PDB file of C-alpha atoms in Angstrom:
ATOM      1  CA  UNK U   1      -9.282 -10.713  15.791  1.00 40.00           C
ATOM      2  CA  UNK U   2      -7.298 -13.485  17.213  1.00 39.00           C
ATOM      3  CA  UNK U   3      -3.706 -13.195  18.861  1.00 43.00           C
ATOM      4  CA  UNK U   4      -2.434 -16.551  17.444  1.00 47.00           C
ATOM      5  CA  UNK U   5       0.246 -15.773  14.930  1.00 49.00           C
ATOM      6  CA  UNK U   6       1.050 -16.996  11.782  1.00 58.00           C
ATOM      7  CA  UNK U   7       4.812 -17.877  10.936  1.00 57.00           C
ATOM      8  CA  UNK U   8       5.786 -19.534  14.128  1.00 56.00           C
ATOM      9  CA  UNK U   9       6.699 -18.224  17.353  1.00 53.00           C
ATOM     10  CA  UNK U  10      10.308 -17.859  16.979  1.00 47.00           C
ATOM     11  CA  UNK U  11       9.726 -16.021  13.474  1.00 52.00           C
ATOM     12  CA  UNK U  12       7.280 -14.083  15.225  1.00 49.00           C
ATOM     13  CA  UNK U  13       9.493 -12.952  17.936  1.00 51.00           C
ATOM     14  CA  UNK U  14      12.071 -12.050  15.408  1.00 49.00           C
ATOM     15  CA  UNK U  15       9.635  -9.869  13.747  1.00 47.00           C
ATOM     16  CA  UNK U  16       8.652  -7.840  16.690  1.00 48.00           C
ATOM     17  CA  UNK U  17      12.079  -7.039  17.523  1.00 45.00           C
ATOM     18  CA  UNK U  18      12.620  -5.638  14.144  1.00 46.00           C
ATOM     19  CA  UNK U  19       9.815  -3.766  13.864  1.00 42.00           C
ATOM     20  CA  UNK U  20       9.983  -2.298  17.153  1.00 42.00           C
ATOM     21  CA  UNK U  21      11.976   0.408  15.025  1.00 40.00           C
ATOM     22  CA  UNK U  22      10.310   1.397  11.809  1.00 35.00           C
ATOM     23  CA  UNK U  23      13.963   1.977  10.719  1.00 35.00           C
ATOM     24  CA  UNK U  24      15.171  -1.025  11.330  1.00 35.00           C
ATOM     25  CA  UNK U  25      12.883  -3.061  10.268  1.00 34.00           C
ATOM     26  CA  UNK U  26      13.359  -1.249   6.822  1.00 34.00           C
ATOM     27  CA  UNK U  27      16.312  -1.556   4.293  1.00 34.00           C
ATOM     28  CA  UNK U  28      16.417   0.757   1.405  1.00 30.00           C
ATOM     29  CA  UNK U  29      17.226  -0.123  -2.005  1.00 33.00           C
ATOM     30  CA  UNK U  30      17.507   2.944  -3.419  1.00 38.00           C
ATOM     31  CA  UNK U  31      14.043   4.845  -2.441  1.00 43.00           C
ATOM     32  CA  UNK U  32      12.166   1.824  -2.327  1.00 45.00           C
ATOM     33  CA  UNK U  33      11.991   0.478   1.392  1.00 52.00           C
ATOM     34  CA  UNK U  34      11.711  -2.841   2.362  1.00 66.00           C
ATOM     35  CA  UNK U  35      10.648  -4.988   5.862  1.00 88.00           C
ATOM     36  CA  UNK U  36       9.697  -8.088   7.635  1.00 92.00           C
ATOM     37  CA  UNK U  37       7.952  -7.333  10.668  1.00 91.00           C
ATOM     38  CA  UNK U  38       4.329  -8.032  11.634  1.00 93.00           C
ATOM     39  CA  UNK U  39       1.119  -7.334  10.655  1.00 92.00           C
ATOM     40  CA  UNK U  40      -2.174  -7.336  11.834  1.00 91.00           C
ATOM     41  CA  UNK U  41      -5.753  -6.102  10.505  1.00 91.00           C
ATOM     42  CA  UNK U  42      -9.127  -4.483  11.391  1.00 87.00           C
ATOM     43  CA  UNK U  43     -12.148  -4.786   9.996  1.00 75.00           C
ATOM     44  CA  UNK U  44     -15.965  -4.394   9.849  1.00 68.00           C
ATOM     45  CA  UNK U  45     -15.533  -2.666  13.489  1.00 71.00           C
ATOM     46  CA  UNK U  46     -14.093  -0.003  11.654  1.00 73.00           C
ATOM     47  CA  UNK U  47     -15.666   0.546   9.145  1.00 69.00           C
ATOM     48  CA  UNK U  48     -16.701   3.935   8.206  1.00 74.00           C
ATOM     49  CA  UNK U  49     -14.929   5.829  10.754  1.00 88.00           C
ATOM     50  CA  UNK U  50     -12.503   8.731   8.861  1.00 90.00           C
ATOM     51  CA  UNK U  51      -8.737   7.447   8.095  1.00 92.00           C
ATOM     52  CA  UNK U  52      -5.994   9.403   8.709  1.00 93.00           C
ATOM     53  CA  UNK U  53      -5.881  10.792   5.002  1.00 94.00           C
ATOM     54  CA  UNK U  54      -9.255  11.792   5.694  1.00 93.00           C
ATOM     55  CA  UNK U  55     -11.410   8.786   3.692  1.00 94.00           C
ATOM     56  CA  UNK U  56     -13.565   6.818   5.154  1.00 90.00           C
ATOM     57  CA  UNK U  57     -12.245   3.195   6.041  1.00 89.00           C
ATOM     58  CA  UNK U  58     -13.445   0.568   4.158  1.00 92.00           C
ATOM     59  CA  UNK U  59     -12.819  -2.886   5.228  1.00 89.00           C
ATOM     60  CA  UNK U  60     -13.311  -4.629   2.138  1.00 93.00           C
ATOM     61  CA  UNK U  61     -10.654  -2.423   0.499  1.00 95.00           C
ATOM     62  CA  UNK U  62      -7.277  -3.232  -0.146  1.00 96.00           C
ATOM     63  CA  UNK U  63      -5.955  -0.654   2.255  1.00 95.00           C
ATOM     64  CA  UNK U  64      -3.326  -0.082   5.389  1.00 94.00           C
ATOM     65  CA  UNK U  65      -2.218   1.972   8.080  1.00 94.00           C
ATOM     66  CA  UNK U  66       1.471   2.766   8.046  1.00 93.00           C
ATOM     67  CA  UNK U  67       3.756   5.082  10.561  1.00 91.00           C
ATOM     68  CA  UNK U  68       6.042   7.352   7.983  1.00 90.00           C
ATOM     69  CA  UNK U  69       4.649   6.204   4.461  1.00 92.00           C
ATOM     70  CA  UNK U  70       3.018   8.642   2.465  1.00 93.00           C
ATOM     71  CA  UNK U  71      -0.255   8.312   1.695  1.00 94.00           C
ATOM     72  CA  UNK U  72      -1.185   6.747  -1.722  1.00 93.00           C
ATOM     73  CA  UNK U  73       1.966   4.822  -1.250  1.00 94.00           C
ATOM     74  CA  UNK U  74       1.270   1.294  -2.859  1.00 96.00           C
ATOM     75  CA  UNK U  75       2.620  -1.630  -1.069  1.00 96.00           C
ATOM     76  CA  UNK U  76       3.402  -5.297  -1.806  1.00 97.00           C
ATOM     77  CA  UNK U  77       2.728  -7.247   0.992  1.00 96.00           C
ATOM     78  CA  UNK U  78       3.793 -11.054   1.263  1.00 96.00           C
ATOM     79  CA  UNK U  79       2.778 -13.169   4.202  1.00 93.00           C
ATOM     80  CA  UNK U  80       5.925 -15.559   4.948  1.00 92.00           C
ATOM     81  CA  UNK U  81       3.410 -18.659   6.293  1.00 89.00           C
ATOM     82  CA  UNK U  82       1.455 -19.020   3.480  1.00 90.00           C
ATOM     83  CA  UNK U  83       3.296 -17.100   0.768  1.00 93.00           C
ATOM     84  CA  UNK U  84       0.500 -15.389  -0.702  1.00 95.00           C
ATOM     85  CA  UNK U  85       0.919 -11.269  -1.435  1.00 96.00           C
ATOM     86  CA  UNK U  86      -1.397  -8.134  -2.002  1.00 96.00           C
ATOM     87  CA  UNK U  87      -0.814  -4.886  -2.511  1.00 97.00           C
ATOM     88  CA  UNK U  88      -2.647  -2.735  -0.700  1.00 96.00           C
ATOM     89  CA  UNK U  89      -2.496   1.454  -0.300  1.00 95.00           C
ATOM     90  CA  UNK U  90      -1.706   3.724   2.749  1.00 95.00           C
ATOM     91  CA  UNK U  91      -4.804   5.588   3.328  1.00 94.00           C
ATOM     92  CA  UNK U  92      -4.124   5.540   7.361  1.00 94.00           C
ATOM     93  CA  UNK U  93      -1.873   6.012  10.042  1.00 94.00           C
ATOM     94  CA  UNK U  94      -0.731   2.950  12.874  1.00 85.00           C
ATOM     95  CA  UNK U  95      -0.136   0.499  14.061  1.00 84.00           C
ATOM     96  CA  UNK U  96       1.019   0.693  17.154  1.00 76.00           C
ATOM     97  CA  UNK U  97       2.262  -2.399  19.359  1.00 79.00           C
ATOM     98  CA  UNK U  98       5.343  -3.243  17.774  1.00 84.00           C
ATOM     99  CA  UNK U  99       3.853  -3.856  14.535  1.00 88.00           C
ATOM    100  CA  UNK U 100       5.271  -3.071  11.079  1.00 91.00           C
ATOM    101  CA  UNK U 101       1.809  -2.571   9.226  1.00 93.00           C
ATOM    102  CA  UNK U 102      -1.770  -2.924   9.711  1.00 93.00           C
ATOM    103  CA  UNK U 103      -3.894  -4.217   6.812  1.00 94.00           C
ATOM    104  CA  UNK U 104      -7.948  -4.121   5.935  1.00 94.00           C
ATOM    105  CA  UNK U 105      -9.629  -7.507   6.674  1.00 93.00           C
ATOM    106  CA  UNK U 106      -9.747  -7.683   2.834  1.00 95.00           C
ATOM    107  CA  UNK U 107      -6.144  -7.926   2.211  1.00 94.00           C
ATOM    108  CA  UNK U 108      -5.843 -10.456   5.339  1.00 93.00           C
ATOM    109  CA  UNK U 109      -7.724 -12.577   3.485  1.00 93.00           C
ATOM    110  CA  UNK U 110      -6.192 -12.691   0.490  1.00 94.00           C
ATOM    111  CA  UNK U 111      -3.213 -13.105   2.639  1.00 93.00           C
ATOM    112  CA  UNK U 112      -4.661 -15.950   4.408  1.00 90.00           C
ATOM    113  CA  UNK U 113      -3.822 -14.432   7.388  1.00 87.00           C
ATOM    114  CA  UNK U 114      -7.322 -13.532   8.491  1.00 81.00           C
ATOM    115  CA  UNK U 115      -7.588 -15.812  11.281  1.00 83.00           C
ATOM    116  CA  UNK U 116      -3.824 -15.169  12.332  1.00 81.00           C
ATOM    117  CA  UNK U 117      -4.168 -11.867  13.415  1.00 81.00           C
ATOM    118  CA  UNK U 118      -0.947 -11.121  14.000  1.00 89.00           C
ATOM    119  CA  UNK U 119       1.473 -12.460  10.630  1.00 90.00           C
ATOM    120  CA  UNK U 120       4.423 -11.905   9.944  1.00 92.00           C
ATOM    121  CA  UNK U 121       4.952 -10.453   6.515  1.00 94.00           C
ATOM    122  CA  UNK U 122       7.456  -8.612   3.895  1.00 95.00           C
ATOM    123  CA  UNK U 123       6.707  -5.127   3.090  1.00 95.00           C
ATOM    124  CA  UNK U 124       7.862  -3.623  -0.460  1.00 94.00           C
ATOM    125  CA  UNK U 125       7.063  -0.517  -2.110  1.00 93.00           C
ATOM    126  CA  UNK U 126       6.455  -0.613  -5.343  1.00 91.00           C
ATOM    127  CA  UNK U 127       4.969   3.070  -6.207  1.00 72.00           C
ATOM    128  CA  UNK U 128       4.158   6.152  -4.727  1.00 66.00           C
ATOM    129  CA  UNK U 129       1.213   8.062  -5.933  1.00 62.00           C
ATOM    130  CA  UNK U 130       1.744  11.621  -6.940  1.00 54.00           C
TER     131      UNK U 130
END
């Protein structure tokens, strides 16, 4: 993983400081939380090593760890550099390092934020599983 960042520096600063504190880097709208903040991803190093919700981690799924979420919490993620989004699932707890979310090397790619390692990104919910 690289530490270049995608979004520019200055955008990149501004999304550490909000995501220092998982409540500020979220608004609510209703019981739907929102963020920018960064994000960050890891991969086939990982890879079959137990999540926090007890699965096994699967790089090539369209997964994330958050800090508070629920699990089974489905998320739309939108990387603000390239404007491309995924929704991935909570299946893990992290990050850590004053970052907002961090995704499976699957849903960097289809961010196009791969290479980035570090992005910085909007976070939606859009469902929680029962």
């Amino acid at each position: 993983m690289s530490a270049r960042s995608c979004g520019g520096p200055a955008l990149a600063m501004l999304c550490l400081v909000l995501s220092t504190n998982a409540e500020a880097a979220c608004g609510r709208t209703g019981d739907l939380p929102t963020g920018v903040g960064l994000a960050s991803w890891y991969g086939a190093e990982q890879g079959g090593r137990r999540t926090a919700s007890g699965e096994r981690f699967d790089p090539t799924a369209l997964t994330a760890a958050h800090n508070s979420l629920p699990f089974g919490t489905m998320l739309k993620i939108t990387s603000i550099a390239t404007g491309h989004t995924v929704i991935v699932r909570v299946n893990d707890r992290g990050p850590g390092h004053g970052r907002l979310i961090d995704l499976s090397e699957a849903a960097a790619q289809r961010l196009g934020t791969r290479t980035c390692g570090v992005a910085a990104v909007t976070v939606e919910q859009v469902a929680r599983r029962n």
